[in-house]
């Protein structure tokens, strides 16, 4: 399957849970560790984090924690579209994650927003701002 066919297939995803399933399978293959679904259908409180994973940072010689905010479809530059994803990103940093791996609260080092569509009308700039 070529790149465009893959993009077309992802853009046709109908449920956010399908995107979660793809990421749960893909992230370990990309070198992420401790991959955990924390979205509402998971067993742990979400606090802005749909998926949590770790990755070893060789330069820093430590494990860093990454939250993934997952959205189906396009992210529009409207105030409600931007506010929803910005609030989720803020919560992911603000609230620690009660890890089943370490038995303690873990703070996220990074948050990555994953969408099955694209960012429209300046949404990316507004979110990063």
Short mmCIF file of N, CA and C in Angstrom, two decimals:
data_model
loop_
_atom_site.label_atom_id
_atom_site.label_comp_id
_atom_site.label_asym_id
_atom_site.label_seq_id
_atom_site.Cartn_x
_atom_site.Cartn_y
_atom_site.Cartn_z
N UNK A 1 0.85 -1.17 0.00
CA UNK A 1 0.00 0.00 0.00
C UNK A 1 0.91 1.24 0.00
N UNK A 2 0.67 2.16 -0.93
CA UNK A 2 1.50 3.36 -0.98
C UNK A 2 1.06 4.38 0.08
N UNK A 3 1.85 5.42 0.23
CA UNK A 3 1.62 6.43 1.28
C UNK A 3 0.23 7.06 1.18
N UNK A 4 -0.18 7.45 -0.02
CA UNK A 4 -1.48 8.10 -0.19
C UNK A 4 -2.63 7.16 0.15
N UNK A 5 -2.48 5.89 -0.19
CA UNK A 5 -3.53 4.92 0.15
C UNK A 5 -3.65 4.78 1.67
N UNK A 6 -2.52 4.81 2.37
CA UNK A 6 -2.53 4.74 3.84
C UNK A 6 -3.21 5.97 4.43
N UNK A 7 -2.88 7.14 3.89
CA UNK A 7 -3.50 8.39 4.36
C UNK A 7 -5.00 8.36 4.12
N UNK A 8 -5.41 7.89 2.95
CA UNK A 8 -6.84 7.80 2.63
C UNK A 8 -7.56 6.85 3.59
N UNK A 9 -6.92 5.73 3.90
CA UNK A 9 -7.53 4.75 4.81
C UNK A 9 -7.69 5.33 6.21
N UNK A 10 -6.66 6.01 6.70
CA UNK A 10 -6.73 6.62 8.03
C UNK A 10 -7.80 7.70 8.08
N UNK A 11 -7.91 8.49 7.02
CA UNK A 11 -8.90 9.58 7.01
C UNK A 11 -10.34 9.06 6.98
N UNK A 12 -10.52 7.79 6.64
CA UNK A 12 -11.86 7.20 6.60
C UNK A 12 -12.26 6.52 7.91
N UNK A 13 -11.43 6.60 8.90
CA UNK A 13 -11.74 6.01 10.21
C UNK A 13 -12.99 6.68 10.76
N UNK A 14 -13.92 5.87 11.23
CA UNK A 14 -15.21 6.39 11.68
C UNK A 14 -15.29 6.61 13.19
N UNK A 15 -14.49 5.89 13.97
CA UNK A 15 -14.55 6.00 15.42
C UNK A 15 -13.17 6.28 15.98
N UNK A 16 -13.13 7.13 16.99
CA UNK A 16 -11.86 7.45 17.65
C UNK A 16 -11.24 6.18 18.25
N UNK A 17 -12.07 5.27 18.70
CA UNK A 17 -11.56 4.03 19.30
C UNK A 17 -10.75 3.21 18.28
N UNK A 18 -11.10 3.31 16.99
CA UNK A 18 -10.32 2.62 15.96
C UNK A 18 -8.91 3.21 15.87
N UNK A 19 -8.83 4.51 16.01
CA UNK A 19 -7.53 5.18 15.99
C UNK A 19 -6.71 4.78 17.22
N UNK A 20 -7.37 4.66 18.36
CA UNK A 20 -6.68 4.17 19.57
C UNK A 20 -6.10 2.79 19.32
N UNK A 21 -6.90 1.90 18.73
CA UNK A 21 -6.45 0.53 18.48
C UNK A 21 -5.23 0.50 17.56
N UNK A 22 -5.24 1.34 16.52
CA UNK A 22 -4.11 1.40 15.59
C UNK A 22 -2.86 1.86 16.33
N UNK A 23 -3.00 2.91 17.14
CA UNK A 23 -1.85 3.44 17.88
C UNK A 23 -1.34 2.45 18.93
N UNK A 24 -2.24 1.72 19.57
CA UNK A 24 -1.82 0.73 20.56
C UNK A 24 -0.97 -0.36 19.92
N UNK A 25 -1.23 -0.66 18.67
CA UNK A 25 -0.44 -1.65 17.95
C UNK A 25 0.83 -1.04 17.36
N UNK A 26 0.73 0.18 16.88
CA UNK A 26 1.84 0.83 16.18
C UNK A 26 2.93 1.38 17.11
N UNK A 27 2.54 1.99 18.23
CA UNK A 27 3.53 2.64 19.10
C UNK A 27 4.63 1.71 19.59
N UNK A 28 4.33 0.48 20.05
CA UNK A 28 5.43 -0.41 20.45
C UNK A 28 6.40 -0.72 19.30
N UNK A 29 5.87 -0.79 18.09
CA UNK A 29 6.72 -1.04 16.92
C UNK A 29 7.60 0.16 16.60
N UNK A 30 7.22 1.33 17.12
CA UNK A 30 7.99 2.56 16.91
C UNK A 30 8.97 2.81 18.06
N UNK A 31 9.08 1.84 18.98
CA UNK A 31 10.04 1.95 20.07
C UNK A 31 9.49 2.50 21.37
N UNK A 32 8.19 2.75 21.43
CA UNK A 32 7.60 3.22 22.68
C UNK A 32 7.39 2.05 23.64
N UNK A 33 7.55 2.33 24.92
CA UNK A 33 7.40 1.33 25.98
C UNK A 33 6.20 1.69 26.84
N UNK A 34 5.77 0.78 27.68
CA UNK A 34 4.71 1.03 28.66
C UNK A 34 3.45 1.62 28.04
N UNK A 35 3.14 1.25 26.82
CA UNK A 35 1.99 1.83 26.10
C UNK A 35 0.70 1.42 26.79
N UNK A 36 -0.08 2.43 27.22
CA UNK A 36 -1.29 2.20 28.00
C UNK A 36 -2.43 3.06 27.50
N UNK A 37 -3.56 2.45 27.27
CA UNK A 37 -4.76 3.19 26.89
C UNK A 37 -5.38 3.77 28.15
N UNK A 38 -5.49 5.08 28.22
CA UNK A 38 -6.06 5.71 29.40
C UNK A 38 -7.35 6.46 29.07
N UNK A 39 -7.77 6.37 27.80
CA UNK A 39 -9.02 7.02 27.40
C UNK A 39 -10.17 6.44 28.20
N UNK A 40 -11.31 7.07 28.17
CA UNK A 40 -12.46 6.69 28.98
C UNK A 40 -12.82 5.21 28.88
N UNK A 41 -12.53 4.58 27.76
CA UNK A 41 -12.84 3.15 27.68
C UNK A 41 -11.76 2.30 28.34
N UNK A 42 -10.66 2.94 28.75
CA UNK A 42 -9.61 2.25 29.49
C UNK A 42 -9.98 2.15 30.96
N UNK A 43 -9.09 1.60 31.74
CA UNK A 43 -9.39 1.35 33.15
C UNK A 43 -8.87 2.43 34.09
N UNK A 44 -8.11 3.40 33.57
CA UNK A 44 -7.52 4.43 34.41
C UNK A 44 -8.08 5.80 34.06
N UNK A 45 -8.04 6.76 35.00
CA UNK A 45 -8.52 8.10 34.67
C UNK A 45 -7.69 8.75 33.58
N UNK A 46 -8.34 9.44 32.67
CA UNK A 46 -7.69 9.99 31.49
C UNK A 46 -6.91 11.28 31.77
N UNK A 47 -7.55 12.26 32.36
CA UNK A 47 -6.93 13.57 32.62
C UNK A 47 -6.20 14.13 31.40
N UNK A 48 -6.88 14.11 30.26
CA UNK A 48 -6.33 14.68 29.03
C UNK A 48 -5.51 13.73 28.20
N UNK A 49 -5.18 12.58 28.74
CA UNK A 49 -4.31 11.63 28.06
C UNK A 49 -5.13 10.48 27.48
N UNK A 50 -5.15 10.31 26.17
CA UNK A 50 -5.84 9.15 25.59
C UNK A 50 -4.97 7.91 25.68
N UNK A 51 -3.69 8.10 25.40
CA UNK A 51 -2.71 7.02 25.49
C UNK A 51 -1.46 7.59 26.16
N UNK A 52 -0.84 6.79 27.01
CA UNK A 52 0.41 7.18 27.65
C UNK A 52 1.46 6.14 27.26
N UNK A 53 2.67 6.61 26.99
CA UNK A 53 3.77 5.71 26.67
C UNK A 53 5.07 6.34 27.15
N UNK A 54 6.10 5.54 27.17
CA UNK A 54 7.42 6.06 27.53
C UNK A 54 8.39 5.74 26.41
N UNK A 55 9.49 6.45 26.44
CA UNK A 55 10.56 6.20 25.48
C UNK A 55 11.87 6.55 26.16
N UNK A 56 12.86 5.74 25.95
CA UNK A 56 14.16 5.99 26.56
C UNK A 56 14.89 7.08 25.79
N UNK A 57 15.33 8.10 26.49
CA UNK A 57 16.08 9.20 25.90
C UNK A 57 17.56 8.95 26.21
N UNK A 58 18.31 8.46 25.23
CA UNK A 58 19.71 8.11 25.42
C UNK A 58 20.56 9.34 25.74
N UNK A 59 20.21 10.47 25.17
CA UNK A 59 20.96 11.70 25.41
C UNK A 59 20.85 12.12 26.87
N UNK A 60 19.67 12.03 27.43
CA UNK A 60 19.42 12.40 28.82
C UNK A 60 19.65 11.22 29.78
N UNK A 61 19.80 10.01 29.22
CA UNK A 61 19.98 8.79 29.98
C UNK A 61 18.83 8.56 30.97
N UNK A 62 17.60 8.76 30.47
CA UNK A 62 16.43 8.52 31.31
C UNK A 62 15.21 8.25 30.43
N UNK A 63 14.19 7.78 31.07
CA UNK A 63 12.93 7.50 30.40
C UNK A 63 12.09 8.77 30.40
N UNK A 64 11.53 9.12 29.24
CA UNK A 64 10.60 10.25 29.20
C UNK A 64 9.20 9.72 28.94
N UNK A 65 8.22 10.45 29.45
CA UNK A 65 6.83 10.03 29.34
C UNK A 65 6.08 10.94 28.37
N UNK A 66 5.31 10.31 27.50
CA UNK A 66 4.60 11.02 26.45
C UNK A 66 3.12 10.68 26.53
N UNK A 67 2.28 11.73 26.50
CA UNK A 67 0.83 11.55 26.42
C UNK A 67 0.42 11.77 24.98
N UNK A 68 -0.50 10.97 24.50
CA UNK A 68 -1.04 11.13 23.16
C UNK A 68 -2.49 11.56 23.27
N UNK A 69 -2.80 12.70 22.67
CA UNK A 69 -4.17 13.20 22.56
C UNK A 69 -4.64 12.79 21.18
N UNK A 70 -5.71 12.01 21.11
CA UNK A 70 -6.14 11.42 19.85
C UNK A 70 -7.52 11.96 19.46
N UNK A 71 -7.62 12.41 18.22
CA UNK A 71 -8.89 12.94 17.70
C UNK A 71 -9.17 12.37 16.32
N UNK A 72 -10.42 12.04 16.08
CA UNK A 72 -10.86 11.57 14.77
C UNK A 72 -11.23 12.77 13.92
N UNK A 73 -10.84 12.72 12.66
CA UNK A 73 -11.22 13.77 11.72
C UNK A 73 -10.29 14.96 11.75
N UNK A 74 -10.79 16.06 11.17
CA UNK A 74 -10.00 17.29 11.08
C UNK A 74 -10.13 18.10 12.35
N UNK A 75 -9.11 18.88 12.63
CA UNK A 75 -9.17 19.85 13.73
C UNK A 75 -9.33 21.21 13.07
N UNK A 76 -10.47 21.82 13.32
CA UNK A 76 -10.78 23.11 12.71
C UNK A 76 -10.25 24.24 13.59
N UNK A 77 -10.00 25.37 12.97
CA UNK A 77 -9.47 26.53 13.67
C UNK A 77 -10.52 27.30 14.45
N UNK A 78 -11.73 26.76 14.55
CA UNK A 78 -12.77 27.43 15.32
C UNK A 78 -12.41 27.40 16.79
N UNK A 79 -13.00 28.32 17.53
CA UNK A 79 -12.65 28.40 18.95
C UNK A 79 -12.99 27.12 19.70
N UNK A 80 -14.11 26.47 19.38
CA UNK A 80 -14.47 25.24 20.10
C UNK A 80 -13.55 24.08 19.75
N UNK A 81 -13.17 23.95 18.47
CA UNK A 81 -12.27 22.88 18.07
C UNK A 81 -10.89 23.02 18.68
N UNK A 82 -10.38 24.24 18.68
CA UNK A 82 -9.06 24.51 19.25
C UNK A 82 -9.11 24.39 20.77
N UNK A 83 -10.17 24.91 21.39
CA UNK A 83 -10.28 24.87 22.85
C UNK A 83 -10.28 23.44 23.37
N UNK A 84 -11.01 22.56 22.70
CA UNK A 84 -11.10 21.17 23.15
C UNK A 84 -9.72 20.50 23.19
N UNK A 85 -8.98 20.64 22.13
CA UNK A 85 -7.69 19.96 22.08
C UNK A 85 -6.67 20.68 22.97
N UNK A 86 -6.71 22.01 23.05
CA UNK A 86 -5.80 22.73 23.94
C UNK A 86 -6.06 22.39 25.39
N UNK A 87 -7.33 22.29 25.77
CA UNK A 87 -7.67 21.92 27.15
C UNK A 87 -7.15 20.52 27.48
N UNK A 88 -7.27 19.61 26.53
CA UNK A 88 -6.80 18.26 26.76
C UNK A 88 -5.27 18.23 26.90
N UNK A 89 -4.57 18.99 26.09
CA UNK A 89 -3.11 19.07 26.18
C UNK A 89 -2.70 19.68 27.53
N UNK A 90 -3.38 20.74 27.92
CA UNK A 90 -3.10 21.38 29.21
C UNK A 90 -3.30 20.40 30.36
N UNK A 91 -4.42 19.68 30.34
CA UNK A 91 -4.69 18.69 31.39
C UNK A 91 -3.63 17.60 31.43
N UNK A 92 -3.16 17.18 30.26
CA UNK A 92 -2.15 16.12 30.20
C UNK A 92 -0.88 16.54 30.93
N UNK A 93 -0.50 17.81 30.81
CA UNK A 93 0.67 18.32 31.52
C UNK A 93 0.35 18.63 32.99
N UNK A 94 -0.83 19.15 33.24
CA UNK A 94 -1.20 19.62 34.57
C UNK A 94 -1.38 18.48 35.57
N UNK A 95 -2.06 17.42 35.15
CA UNK A 95 -2.37 16.32 36.05
C UNK A 95 -1.43 15.14 35.81
N UNK A 96 -0.82 14.67 36.88
CA UNK A 96 0.08 13.53 36.75
C UNK A 96 -0.72 12.27 36.46
N UNK A 97 -0.02 11.26 36.03
CA UNK A 97 -0.65 9.98 35.68
C UNK A 97 -0.27 8.97 36.75
N UNK A 98 -1.27 8.33 37.33
CA UNK A 98 -1.04 7.31 38.35
C UNK A 98 -0.69 6.01 37.64
N UNK A 99 0.58 5.78 37.46
CA UNK A 99 1.08 4.68 36.67
C UNK A 99 0.96 3.34 37.38
N UNK A 100 0.47 2.35 36.64
CA UNK A 100 0.45 0.99 37.17
C UNK A 100 1.85 0.38 37.09
N UNK A 101 2.75 1.00 36.34
CA UNK A 101 4.10 0.47 36.16
C UNK A 101 5.00 0.80 37.34
N UNK A 102 4.90 2.00 37.83
CA UNK A 102 5.77 2.45 38.91
C UNK A 102 5.04 2.59 40.23
N UNK A 103 3.72 2.53 40.21
CA UNK A 103 2.95 2.69 41.43
C UNK A 103 3.03 4.09 41.99
N UNK A 104 3.34 5.06 41.13
CA UNK A 104 3.43 6.44 41.58
C UNK A 104 2.92 7.36 40.48
N UNK A 105 2.74 8.62 40.85
CA UNK A 105 2.29 9.59 39.87
C UNK A 105 3.45 10.02 38.98
N UNK A 106 3.20 10.05 37.68
CA UNK A 106 4.22 10.40 36.70
C UNK A 106 3.76 11.63 35.94
N UNK A 107 4.65 12.58 35.78
CA UNK A 107 4.40 13.79 35.00
C UNK A 107 4.83 13.54 33.55
N UNK A 108 4.06 14.08 32.63
CA UNK A 108 4.38 13.92 31.21
C UNK A 108 5.48 14.90 30.82
N UNK A 109 6.41 14.41 29.99
CA UNK A 109 7.47 15.26 29.45
C UNK A 109 7.05 15.89 28.13
N UNK A 110 6.18 15.19 27.40
CA UNK A 110 5.71 15.66 26.09
C UNK A 110 4.25 15.26 25.91
N UNK A 111 3.58 16.00 25.04
CA UNK A 111 2.24 15.63 24.60
C UNK A 111 2.23 15.71 23.08
N UNK A 112 1.73 14.66 22.46
CA UNK A 112 1.63 14.62 21.00
C UNK A 112 0.15 14.50 20.63
N UNK A 113 -0.28 15.37 19.73
CA UNK A 113 -1.66 15.32 19.24
C UNK A 113 -1.68 14.53 17.94
N UNK A 114 -2.52 13.50 17.90
CA UNK A 114 -2.63 12.63 16.73
C UNK A 114 -4.05 12.76 16.20
N UNK A 115 -4.18 13.13 14.93
CA UNK A 115 -5.50 13.25 14.31
C UNK A 115 -5.56 12.38 13.06
N UNK A 116 -6.74 11.87 12.75
CA UNK A 116 -6.89 11.06 11.54
C UNK A 116 -7.08 11.93 10.31
N UNK A 117 -7.34 13.21 10.52
CA UNK A 117 -7.52 14.14 9.40
C UNK A 117 -6.37 15.13 9.34
N UNK A 118 -6.73 16.39 9.25
CA UNK A 118 -5.71 17.43 9.17
C UNK A 118 -6.12 18.61 10.02
N UNK A 119 -5.17 19.51 10.23
CA UNK A 119 -5.42 20.75 10.95
C UNK A 119 -5.84 21.80 9.93
N UNK A 120 -7.02 22.41 10.13
CA UNK A 120 -7.54 23.41 9.21
C UNK A 120 -7.50 24.81 9.81
N UNK A 121 -7.57 25.80 8.95
CA UNK A 121 -7.78 27.21 9.31
C UNK A 121 -6.92 27.71 10.46
N UNK A 122 -5.65 27.42 10.42
CA UNK A 122 -4.74 27.92 11.43
C UNK A 122 -4.84 27.23 12.77
N UNK A 123 -5.51 26.08 12.83
CA UNK A 123 -5.69 25.38 14.11
C UNK A 123 -4.36 25.01 14.74
N UNK A 124 -3.43 24.54 13.95
CA UNK A 124 -2.13 24.11 14.48
C UNK A 124 -1.42 25.27 15.18
N UNK A 125 -1.41 26.43 14.53
CA UNK A 125 -0.76 27.60 15.10
C UNK A 125 -1.45 28.03 16.40
N UNK A 126 -2.78 27.99 16.41
CA UNK A 126 -3.53 28.39 17.59
C UNK A 126 -3.28 27.43 18.76
N UNK A 127 -3.18 26.16 18.47
CA UNK A 127 -2.93 25.16 19.52
C UNK A 127 -1.52 25.33 20.06
N UNK A 128 -0.55 25.50 19.20
CA UNK A 128 0.84 25.65 19.64
C UNK A 128 1.05 26.96 20.38
N UNK A 129 0.27 27.98 20.03
CA UNK A 129 0.39 29.28 20.67
C UNK A 129 -0.07 29.19 22.12
#
